[in-house]
């Protein structure tokens, strides 16, 4: 008979890993939207990248508890120190006296909220810090890593990124088969509409229609088979270097990677910003030509419901909501404030 060591107990990090792993439901067919509708979203994590990010920051929390409250041995006991740890993160500074960003604190709050099932609006939960566009430093200005990346020596790669807006993980796994023409999409739509469809085929049909409806004037797309959150989508290939991008895709075998090496120091997030800005400029209407189509019930004055008014550091700047939504869709997002705060630049 085997001997079981009854004194053995998993440490906090192992307990966190077990808890988050049981919540991981990536690639299982249930969408986040459906989970929100049936109330199960608080118990689920829908992508591997989110799981890895949450696990990383929850490990920071476990290390803090281990070092400052060594008597704590399980997650239930550690829960009461969640707010305490988040406050230390707010107070923390680096050697230059710089604090962690509000985005980092908010991410850590979300990670622990998911770990413990704490609702974001729980009055006893550590309040989320205010996030301001002016504080965003990612891909603005020169970073240390930029000094180790030559855009001249990686000219084709940079042009590819700016013309497709791919995330880094997509660039790393993009294959030749992921190029799709408008004619291919039209044929596939016709084929699916002519038959009785399964639930999966119905979803795929809606994705195809969304692409051609959002970008009716575009002739080549990248097929994102499993983008952020496991979502399928199509994004247009744009810009002066479109033909070069298409040629490279066509020259790559269907099951081979388009890029065998993705430079680690390339500012891919910055290139996504340039892509989003280009999409916006392609479709933006002059603000003065957007109709005053709604009436304020309080003042009786007409206003432009199709105009997005920026706030905070860009207060007063006005953008075309329709063009913003196209840029957001092309990036794989669905919220205007995300593209306004993080991607559209220099307008």
Short mmCIF file of C-alpha atoms in Angstrom, two decimals:
data_model
loop_
_atom_site.label_atom_id
_atom_site.label_comp_id
_atom_site.label_asym_id
_atom_site.label_seq_id
_atom_site.Cartn_x
_atom_site.Cartn_y
_atom_site.Cartn_z
CA UNK A 1 0.00 0.00 0.00
CA UNK A 2 1.19 3.50 -0.80
CA UNK A 3 1.92 6.04 1.88
CA UNK A 4 0.01 9.28 1.81
CA UNK A 5 1.63 12.32 3.41
CA UNK A 6 -1.30 13.93 5.20
CA UNK A 7 0.83 16.94 6.14
CA UNK A 8 1.24 17.98 2.51
CA UNK A 9 -0.85 20.96 1.43
CA UNK A 10 -0.74 22.95 -1.78
CA UNK A 11 0.65 26.45 -1.37
CA UNK A 12 -1.33 29.56 -2.36
CA UNK A 13 0.12 29.70 -5.87
CA UNK A 14 -0.90 26.10 -6.55
CA UNK A 15 -4.36 26.77 -5.14
CA UNK A 16 -4.69 29.83 -7.38
CA UNK A 17 -3.66 27.81 -10.41
CA UNK A 18 -6.22 25.11 -9.59
CA UNK A 19 -8.97 27.67 -9.14
CA UNK A 20 -8.28 29.60 -12.35
CA UNK A 21 -7.78 26.42 -14.35
CA UNK A 22 -11.25 25.17 -13.41
CA UNK A 23 -12.63 28.50 -14.65
CA UNK A 24 -10.91 28.30 -18.03
CA UNK A 25 -13.45 27.61 -20.80
CA UNK A 26 -11.49 28.73 -23.87
CA UNK A 27 -12.51 27.12 -27.14
CA UNK A 28 -15.52 25.30 -25.73
CA UNK A 29 -18.09 26.96 -27.96
CA UNK A 30 -19.83 29.05 -25.28
CA UNK A 31 -19.33 32.75 -25.96
CA UNK A 32 -18.81 35.38 -23.31
CA UNK A 33 -21.99 37.08 -24.50
CA UNK A 34 -24.00 33.90 -23.91
CA UNK A 35 -22.44 33.43 -20.47
CA UNK A 36 -23.34 36.99 -19.48
CA UNK A 37 -26.90 36.34 -20.62
CA UNK A 38 -27.27 33.22 -18.47
CA UNK A 39 -25.34 34.69 -15.51
CA UNK A 40 -22.38 32.27 -15.57
CA UNK A 41 -19.73 34.70 -16.81
CA UNK A 42 -18.31 35.42 -13.33
CA UNK A 43 -17.30 31.77 -13.06
CA UNK A 44 -15.59 31.55 -16.43
CA UNK A 45 -12.45 32.72 -18.23
CA UNK A 46 -12.83 32.74 -22.00
CA UNK A 47 -9.28 32.95 -23.37
CA UNK A 48 -5.85 31.55 -22.58
CA UNK A 49 -4.28 35.01 -22.71
CA UNK A 50 -6.71 36.27 -20.05
CA UNK A 51 -6.02 33.21 -17.91
CA UNK A 52 -2.26 33.74 -18.16
CA UNK A 53 -2.58 37.43 -17.34
CA UNK A 54 -4.82 36.78 -14.32
CA UNK A 55 -2.56 33.99 -13.05
CA UNK A 56 0.50 36.22 -13.34
CA UNK A 57 -1.00 38.98 -11.18
CA UNK A 58 -2.65 36.61 -8.72
CA UNK A 59 0.81 35.12 -8.13
CA UNK A 60 2.01 38.58 -7.12
CA UNK A 61 -0.81 38.63 -4.58
CA UNK A 62 0.12 35.18 -3.21
CA UNK A 63 3.73 36.27 -2.83
CA UNK A 64 2.64 39.35 -0.87
CA UNK A 65 0.49 37.24 1.45
CA UNK A 66 3.26 34.70 1.94
CA UNK A 67 5.77 37.41 2.86
CA UNK A 68 3.51 39.58 5.02
CA UNK A 69 1.02 37.08 6.47
CA UNK A 70 2.89 33.76 6.69
CA UNK A 71 0.18 32.26 8.90
CA UNK A 72 -2.21 32.22 5.93
CA UNK A 73 -2.27 28.85 4.17
CA UNK A 74 -5.34 28.87 1.93
CA UNK A 75 -7.26 31.12 -0.43
CA UNK A 76 -10.19 31.58 1.92
CA UNK A 77 -7.94 33.02 4.62
CA UNK A 78 -6.10 35.21 2.10
CA UNK A 79 -9.26 36.87 0.78
CA UNK A 80 -9.35 39.47 3.55
CA UNK A 81 -5.99 40.83 2.37
CA UNK A 82 -7.12 41.57 -1.20
CA UNK A 83 -7.87 45.26 -0.58
CA UNK A 84 -4.72 45.63 1.50
CA UNK A 85 -2.56 44.31 -1.33
CA UNK A 86 -4.24 46.45 -3.97
CA UNK A 87 -3.59 49.51 -1.83
CA UNK A 88 0.11 48.61 -1.62
CA UNK A 89 0.13 48.37 -5.41
CA UNK A 90 -1.35 51.86 -5.68
CA UNK A 91 1.30 53.18 -3.28
CA UNK A 92 4.18 51.33 -4.94
CA UNK A 93 6.79 53.31 -6.90
CA UNK A 94 9.83 52.33 -8.94
CA UNK A 95 13.36 53.69 -8.57
CA UNK A 96 12.32 56.82 -10.47
CA UNK A 97 9.38 57.46 -8.16
CA UNK A 98 6.85 56.42 -10.80
CA UNK A 99 3.63 54.66 -9.73
CA UNK A 100 2.03 51.67 -11.42
CA UNK A 101 -0.47 52.68 -14.07
CA UNK A 102 -4.20 52.74 -13.35
CA UNK A 103 -4.55 50.10 -16.09
CA UNK A 104 -2.28 47.70 -14.21
CA UNK A 105 -4.13 48.23 -10.92
CA UNK A 106 -7.47 47.71 -12.64
CA UNK A 107 -6.23 44.49 -14.25
CA UNK A 108 -5.07 43.19 -10.88
CA UNK A 109 -8.41 44.12 -9.34
CA UNK A 110 -10.18 42.20 -12.12
CA UNK A 111 -7.90 39.19 -11.63
CA UNK A 112 -8.63 38.96 -7.92
CA UNK A 113 -12.30 39.67 -8.50
CA UNK A 114 -12.41 36.69 -10.85
CA UNK A 115 -10.43 34.51 -8.44
CA UNK A 116 -12.79 35.21 -5.54
CA UNK A 117 -16.02 35.82 -7.45
CA UNK A 118 -16.23 39.42 -6.26
CA UNK A 119 -18.58 41.59 -8.32
CA UNK A 120 -16.98 44.76 -9.74
CA UNK A 121 -19.61 46.95 -8.08
CA UNK A 122 -19.29 45.32 -4.64
CA UNK A 123 -19.21 48.26 -2.20
CA UNK A 124 -16.59 46.49 -0.06
CA UNK A 125 -14.25 45.81 -2.99
CA UNK A 126 -11.23 48.04 -3.52
CA UNK A 127 -12.39 50.88 -5.81
CA UNK A 128 -11.08 50.85 -9.37
CA UNK A 129 -8.70 53.75 -10.05
CA UNK A 130 -9.58 56.34 -12.68
CA UNK A 131 -7.88 55.75 -16.02
CA UNK A 132 -7.02 58.71 -18.24
CA UNK A 133 -5.95 58.73 -21.87
CA UNK A 134 -3.15 61.16 -21.10
CA UNK A 135 -1.55 58.56 -18.82
CA UNK A 136 -1.24 55.91 -21.54
CA UNK A 137 2.43 55.39 -22.32
CA UNK A 138 2.33 52.18 -24.37
CA UNK A 139 3.56 52.80 -27.94
CA UNK A 140 3.87 56.56 -27.39
CA UNK A 141 7.31 57.98 -27.82
CA UNK A 142 10.49 55.96 -27.96
CA UNK A 143 10.80 52.92 -25.72
CA UNK A 144 14.04 51.18 -24.78
CA UNK A 145 13.11 48.18 -26.92
CA UNK A 146 12.76 50.43 -29.99
CA UNK A 147 16.51 50.99 -29.97
CA UNK A 148 16.98 47.27 -30.61
CA UNK A 149 14.61 47.10 -33.59
CA UNK A 150 15.40 48.48 -37.02
CA UNK A 151 12.33 49.34 -39.08
CA UNK A 152 14.62 49.73 -42.09
CA UNK A 153 15.91 46.17 -41.78
CA UNK A 154 12.38 44.86 -41.14
CA UNK A 155 10.64 46.99 -43.76
CA UNK A 156 8.32 44.29 -45.12
CA UNK A 157 7.30 43.17 -41.65
CA UNK A 158 6.46 46.73 -40.56
CA UNK A 159 4.43 47.37 -43.73
CA UNK A 160 2.57 44.09 -43.16
CA UNK A 161 1.66 45.10 -39.60
CA UNK A 162 0.47 48.57 -40.62
CA UNK A 163 -1.63 47.13 -43.43
CA UNK A 164 -3.32 44.38 -41.41
CA UNK A 165 -3.48 45.59 -37.78
CA UNK A 166 -2.73 42.11 -36.43
CA UNK A 167 -2.02 41.45 -32.78
CA UNK A 168 1.35 39.89 -31.97
CA UNK A 169 -0.12 36.45 -31.26
CA UNK A 170 -1.87 36.51 -34.64
CA UNK A 171 1.34 37.46 -36.43
CA UNK A 172 3.02 34.50 -34.77
CA UNK A 173 0.48 31.96 -36.03
CA UNK A 174 -0.80 33.51 -39.29
CA UNK A 175 -0.81 31.00 -42.17
CA UNK A 176 -1.13 31.24 -45.94
CA UNK A 177 -4.71 29.93 -45.84
CA UNK A 178 -5.78 32.96 -43.78
CA UNK A 179 -5.90 35.22 -46.86
CA UNK A 180 -9.45 35.62 -48.16
CA UNK A 181 -10.70 37.65 -51.11
CA UNK A 182 -14.03 39.45 -51.32
CA UNK A 183 -15.03 37.06 -54.11
CA UNK A 184 -14.30 34.08 -51.82
CA UNK A 185 -16.48 35.57 -49.09
CA UNK A 186 -19.34 36.27 -51.50
CA UNK A 187 -19.23 32.68 -52.78
CA UNK A 188 -19.21 31.26 -49.28
CA UNK A 189 -22.15 33.44 -48.23
CA UNK A 190 -24.15 32.26 -51.24
CA UNK A 191 -23.30 28.62 -50.51
CA UNK A 192 -24.33 28.87 -46.86
CA UNK A 193 -27.56 30.75 -47.61
CA UNK A 194 -28.59 28.05 -50.08
CA UNK A 195 -28.71 25.27 -47.50
CA UNK A 196 -30.03 24.34 -44.08
CA UNK A 197 -27.36 25.51 -41.64
CA UNK A 198 -26.02 24.18 -38.36
CA UNK A 199 -25.62 26.54 -35.42
CA UNK A 200 -21.88 26.82 -36.13
CA UNK A 201 -22.51 27.58 -39.81
CA UNK A 202 -25.06 30.23 -38.87
CA UNK A 203 -22.48 31.98 -36.68
CA UNK A 204 -19.89 31.77 -39.45
CA UNK A 205 -22.38 33.22 -41.95
CA UNK A 206 -23.01 36.19 -39.65
CA UNK A 207 -19.26 36.80 -39.37
CA UNK A 208 -18.93 36.78 -43.17
CA UNK A 209 -21.83 39.17 -43.62
CA UNK A 210 -20.48 41.49 -40.95
CA UNK A 211 -17.18 41.76 -42.84
CA UNK A 212 -18.72 42.66 -46.21
CA UNK A 213 -21.26 45.02 -44.64
CA UNK A 214 -18.63 46.88 -42.62
CA UNK A 215 -16.10 47.05 -45.47
CA UNK A 216 -18.03 46.85 -48.78
CA UNK A 217 -15.23 48.53 -50.74
CA UNK A 218 -12.41 46.20 -49.62
CA UNK A 219 -11.24 43.28 -51.75
CA UNK A 220 -8.86 41.33 -49.46
CA UNK A 221 -9.24 40.22 -45.85
CA UNK A 222 -7.37 38.27 -43.21
CA UNK A 223 -9.38 35.47 -41.63
CA UNK A 224 -8.85 35.47 -37.86
CA UNK A 225 -10.01 31.96 -37.04
CA UNK A 226 -9.57 32.40 -33.31
CA UNK A 227 -8.80 35.94 -32.24
CA UNK A 228 -8.98 37.44 -28.75
CA UNK A 229 -11.63 35.67 -26.69
CA UNK A 230 -11.77 32.84 -29.24
CA UNK A 231 -13.80 34.98 -31.65
CA UNK A 232 -13.76 34.50 -35.41
CA UNK A 233 -13.61 37.60 -37.62
CA UNK A 234 -12.34 39.06 -40.88
CA UNK A 235 -10.25 42.24 -41.09
CA UNK A 236 -9.50 44.21 -44.28
CA UNK A 237 -6.00 44.52 -45.72
CA UNK A 238 -5.44 48.20 -46.51
CA UNK A 239 -2.88 50.79 -47.52
CA UNK A 240 -0.31 51.44 -50.20
CA UNK A 241 1.38 48.10 -49.51
CA UNK A 242 -1.74 45.93 -49.86
CA UNK A 243 -0.48 44.18 -52.99
CA UNK A 244 2.85 43.33 -51.36
CA UNK A 245 1.00 41.82 -48.39
CA UNK A 246 -1.31 39.79 -50.64
CA UNK A 247 1.64 38.50 -52.69
CA UNK A 248 3.43 37.30 -49.54
CA UNK A 249 0.29 35.55 -48.30
CA UNK A 250 -0.28 33.84 -51.66
CA UNK A 251 3.36 32.75 -51.78
CA UNK A 252 2.98 31.00 -48.41
CA UNK A 253 1.67 27.43 -48.37
CA UNK A 254 -1.81 27.11 -46.80
CA UNK A 255 -0.56 25.37 -43.65
CA UNK A 256 2.74 27.25 -43.31
CA UNK A 257 3.39 30.33 -41.21
CA UNK A 258 3.62 33.63 -43.05
CA UNK A 259 6.25 34.83 -40.56
CA UNK A 260 8.67 32.27 -39.21
CA UNK A 261 10.06 34.88 -36.81
CA UNK A 262 8.20 37.79 -35.22
CA UNK A 263 10.68 40.35 -33.81
CA UNK A 264 10.24 40.66 -30.07
CA UNK A 265 11.14 44.37 -30.02
CA UNK A 266 8.76 45.44 -32.79
CA UNK A 267 6.12 47.92 -31.61
CA UNK A 268 3.21 45.92 -32.96
CA UNK A 269 0.69 47.70 -30.74
CA UNK A 270 1.86 50.99 -32.25
CA UNK A 271 1.39 49.64 -35.77
CA UNK A 272 -2.14 48.59 -34.82
CA UNK A 273 -2.73 52.20 -33.87
CA UNK A 274 -1.58 53.38 -37.29
CA UNK A 275 -3.84 50.78 -38.93
CA UNK A 276 -6.84 51.93 -36.88
CA UNK A 277 -6.14 55.58 -37.70
CA UNK A 278 -5.93 54.73 -41.41
CA UNK A 279 -9.25 52.86 -41.27
CA UNK A 280 -10.85 55.82 -39.50
CA UNK A 281 -9.56 58.32 -42.09
CA UNK A 282 -10.83 56.12 -44.94
CA UNK A 283 -14.42 56.29 -43.73
CA UNK A 284 -14.71 59.44 -41.60
CA UNK A 285 -17.21 62.06 -42.72
CA UNK A 286 -16.54 65.77 -42.14
CA UNK A 287 -18.08 66.48 -38.74
CA UNK A 288 -20.09 69.40 -40.12
CA UNK A 289 -21.76 67.06 -42.64
CA UNK A 290 -23.04 64.62 -40.03
CA UNK A 291 -26.74 65.42 -39.56
CA UNK A 292 -28.29 66.85 -36.41
CA UNK A 293 -30.73 63.97 -36.05
CA UNK A 294 -31.70 63.92 -32.37
CA UNK A 295 -33.30 66.38 -29.97
CA UNK A 296 -32.27 66.89 -26.36
CA UNK A 297 -35.43 66.45 -24.31
CA UNK A 298 -34.19 68.84 -21.66
CA UNK A 299 -33.03 71.77 -23.78
CA UNK A 300 -34.96 71.12 -26.97
CA UNK A 301 -31.77 71.59 -29.00
CA UNK A 302 -30.85 69.23 -31.82
CA UNK A 303 -27.60 67.31 -31.66
CA UNK A 304 -25.53 64.89 -33.76
CA UNK A 305 -25.99 61.36 -32.41
CA UNK A 306 -23.38 60.20 -34.92
CA UNK A 307 -20.64 62.31 -33.38
CA UNK A 308 -18.34 61.09 -30.58
CA UNK A 309 -17.05 63.86 -28.32
CA UNK A 310 -13.73 63.13 -26.65
CA UNK A 311 -13.13 63.93 -22.98
CA UNK A 312 -10.29 64.47 -20.52
CA UNK A 313 -7.04 65.52 -22.23
CA UNK A 314 -8.69 65.62 -25.67
CA UNK A 315 -11.84 67.34 -24.47
CA UNK A 316 -13.82 68.88 -27.31
CA UNK A 317 -12.36 66.82 -30.14
CA UNK A 318 -15.13 65.33 -32.26
CA UNK A 319 -15.01 62.06 -34.20
CA UNK A 320 -17.34 60.23 -36.56
CA UNK A 321 -18.91 57.29 -34.70
CA UNK A 322 -19.51 55.25 -37.85
CA UNK A 323 -15.85 55.46 -38.87
CA UNK A 324 -14.80 54.73 -35.29
CA UNK A 325 -16.89 51.56 -35.25
CA UNK A 326 -15.31 50.38 -38.50
CA UNK A 327 -11.85 50.93 -37.01
CA UNK A 328 -12.93 49.12 -33.85
CA UNK A 329 -14.32 46.16 -35.83
CA UNK A 330 -11.14 45.97 -37.91
CA UNK A 331 -9.09 45.70 -34.71
CA UNK A 332 -11.32 43.06 -33.14
CA UNK A 333 -12.99 45.36 -30.61
CA UNK A 334 -16.59 46.50 -30.22
CA UNK A 335 -16.39 49.60 -28.02
CA UNK A 336 -15.83 53.11 -29.33
CA UNK A 337 -13.99 54.30 -26.22
CA UNK A 338 -11.35 51.59 -26.66
CA UNK A 339 -10.40 52.72 -30.14
CA UNK A 340 -10.69 56.40 -29.15
CA UNK A 341 -8.48 56.07 -26.08
CA UNK A 342 -5.92 53.56 -27.29
CA UNK A 343 -5.59 53.53 -31.06
CA UNK A 344 -6.78 56.53 -33.10
CA UNK A 345 -4.01 59.11 -33.08
CA UNK A 346 -2.86 62.37 -34.61
CA UNK A 347 -6.24 63.62 -35.81
#
